[in-house]
Coordinates of C-alpha atoms in Angstrom, one line a residue:
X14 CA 209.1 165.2 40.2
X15 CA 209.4 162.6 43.0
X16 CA 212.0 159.3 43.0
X17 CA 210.3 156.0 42.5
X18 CA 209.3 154.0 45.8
X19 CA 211.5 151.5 46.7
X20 CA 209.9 148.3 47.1
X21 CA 212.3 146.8 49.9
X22 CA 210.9 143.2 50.3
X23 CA 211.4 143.1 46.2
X24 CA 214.7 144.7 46.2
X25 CA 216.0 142.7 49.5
X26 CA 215.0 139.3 47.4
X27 CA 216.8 139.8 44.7
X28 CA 219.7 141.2 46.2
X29 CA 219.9 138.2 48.5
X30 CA 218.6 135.9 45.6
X31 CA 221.7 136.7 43.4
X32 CA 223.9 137.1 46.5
X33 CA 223.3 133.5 47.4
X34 CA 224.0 132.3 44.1
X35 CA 227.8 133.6 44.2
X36 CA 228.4 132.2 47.4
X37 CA 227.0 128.8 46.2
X38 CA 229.0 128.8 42.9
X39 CA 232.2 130.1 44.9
X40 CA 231.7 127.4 47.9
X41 CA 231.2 124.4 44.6
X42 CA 234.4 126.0 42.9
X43 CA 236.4 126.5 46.2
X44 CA 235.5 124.4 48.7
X45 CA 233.5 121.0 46.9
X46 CA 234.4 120.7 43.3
X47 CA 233.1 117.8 41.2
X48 CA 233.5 117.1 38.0
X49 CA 230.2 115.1 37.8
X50 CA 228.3 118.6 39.5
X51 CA 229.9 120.8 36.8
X52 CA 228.1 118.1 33.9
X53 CA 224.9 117.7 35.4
X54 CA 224.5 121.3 35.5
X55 CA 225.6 122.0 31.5
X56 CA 223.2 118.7 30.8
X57 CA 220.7 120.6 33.1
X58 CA 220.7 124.3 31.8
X59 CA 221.3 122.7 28.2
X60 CA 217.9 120.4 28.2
X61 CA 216.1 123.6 30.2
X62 CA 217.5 126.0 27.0
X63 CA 216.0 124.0 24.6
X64 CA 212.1 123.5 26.8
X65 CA 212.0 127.2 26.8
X66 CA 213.2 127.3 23.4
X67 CA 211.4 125.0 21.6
X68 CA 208.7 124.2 24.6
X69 CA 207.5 127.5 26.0
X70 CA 208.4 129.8 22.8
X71 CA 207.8 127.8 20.0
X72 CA 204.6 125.5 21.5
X73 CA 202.7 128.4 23.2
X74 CA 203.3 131.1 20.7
X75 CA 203.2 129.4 17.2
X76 CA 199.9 127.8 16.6
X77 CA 201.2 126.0 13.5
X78 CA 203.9 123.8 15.7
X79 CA 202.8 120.9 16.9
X80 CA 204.6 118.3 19.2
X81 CA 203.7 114.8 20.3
X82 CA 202.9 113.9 23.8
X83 CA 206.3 112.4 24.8
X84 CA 207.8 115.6 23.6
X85 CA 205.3 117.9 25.4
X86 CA 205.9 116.3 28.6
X87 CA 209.5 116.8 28.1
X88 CA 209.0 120.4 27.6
X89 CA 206.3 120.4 30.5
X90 CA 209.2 118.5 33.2
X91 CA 212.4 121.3 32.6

């Protein structure tokens, strides 16, 4: 049986996609902390949670939910 190709221009993007993100969360922990950085990011991965949630899940996959058009967009913009 032969190993699986290695797909090095997939495997080079994620490993440098990942790698970047530790640097970045090291340089904003290390180097230029803010507390108002630190809360826009909980407020941001919070309000993403709950579009693909209750947005991408819930909207797209149940046909019995149904959501206004203020609330769609919401989903639609995080």
């Amino acid at each position: 049986m032969t190993p699986p190709k290695v797909h090095w221009t997939n495997l080079l993007f994620l490993v440098g996609a990942h790698l970047m993100a530790v640097l970045a969360i090291y340089y904003m922990v290390a180097i230029h902390f803010s507390w108002w950085t630190l809360g826009f990011g909980v407020l941001w991965a919070t309000l993403c949670g709950l579009s693909i949630t209750g947005g991408y899940h819930r909207l797209f996959s149940h046909a019995t939910y149904k959501a206004s058009l203020p609330l769609r967009a919401f989903y639609l913009a995080f």
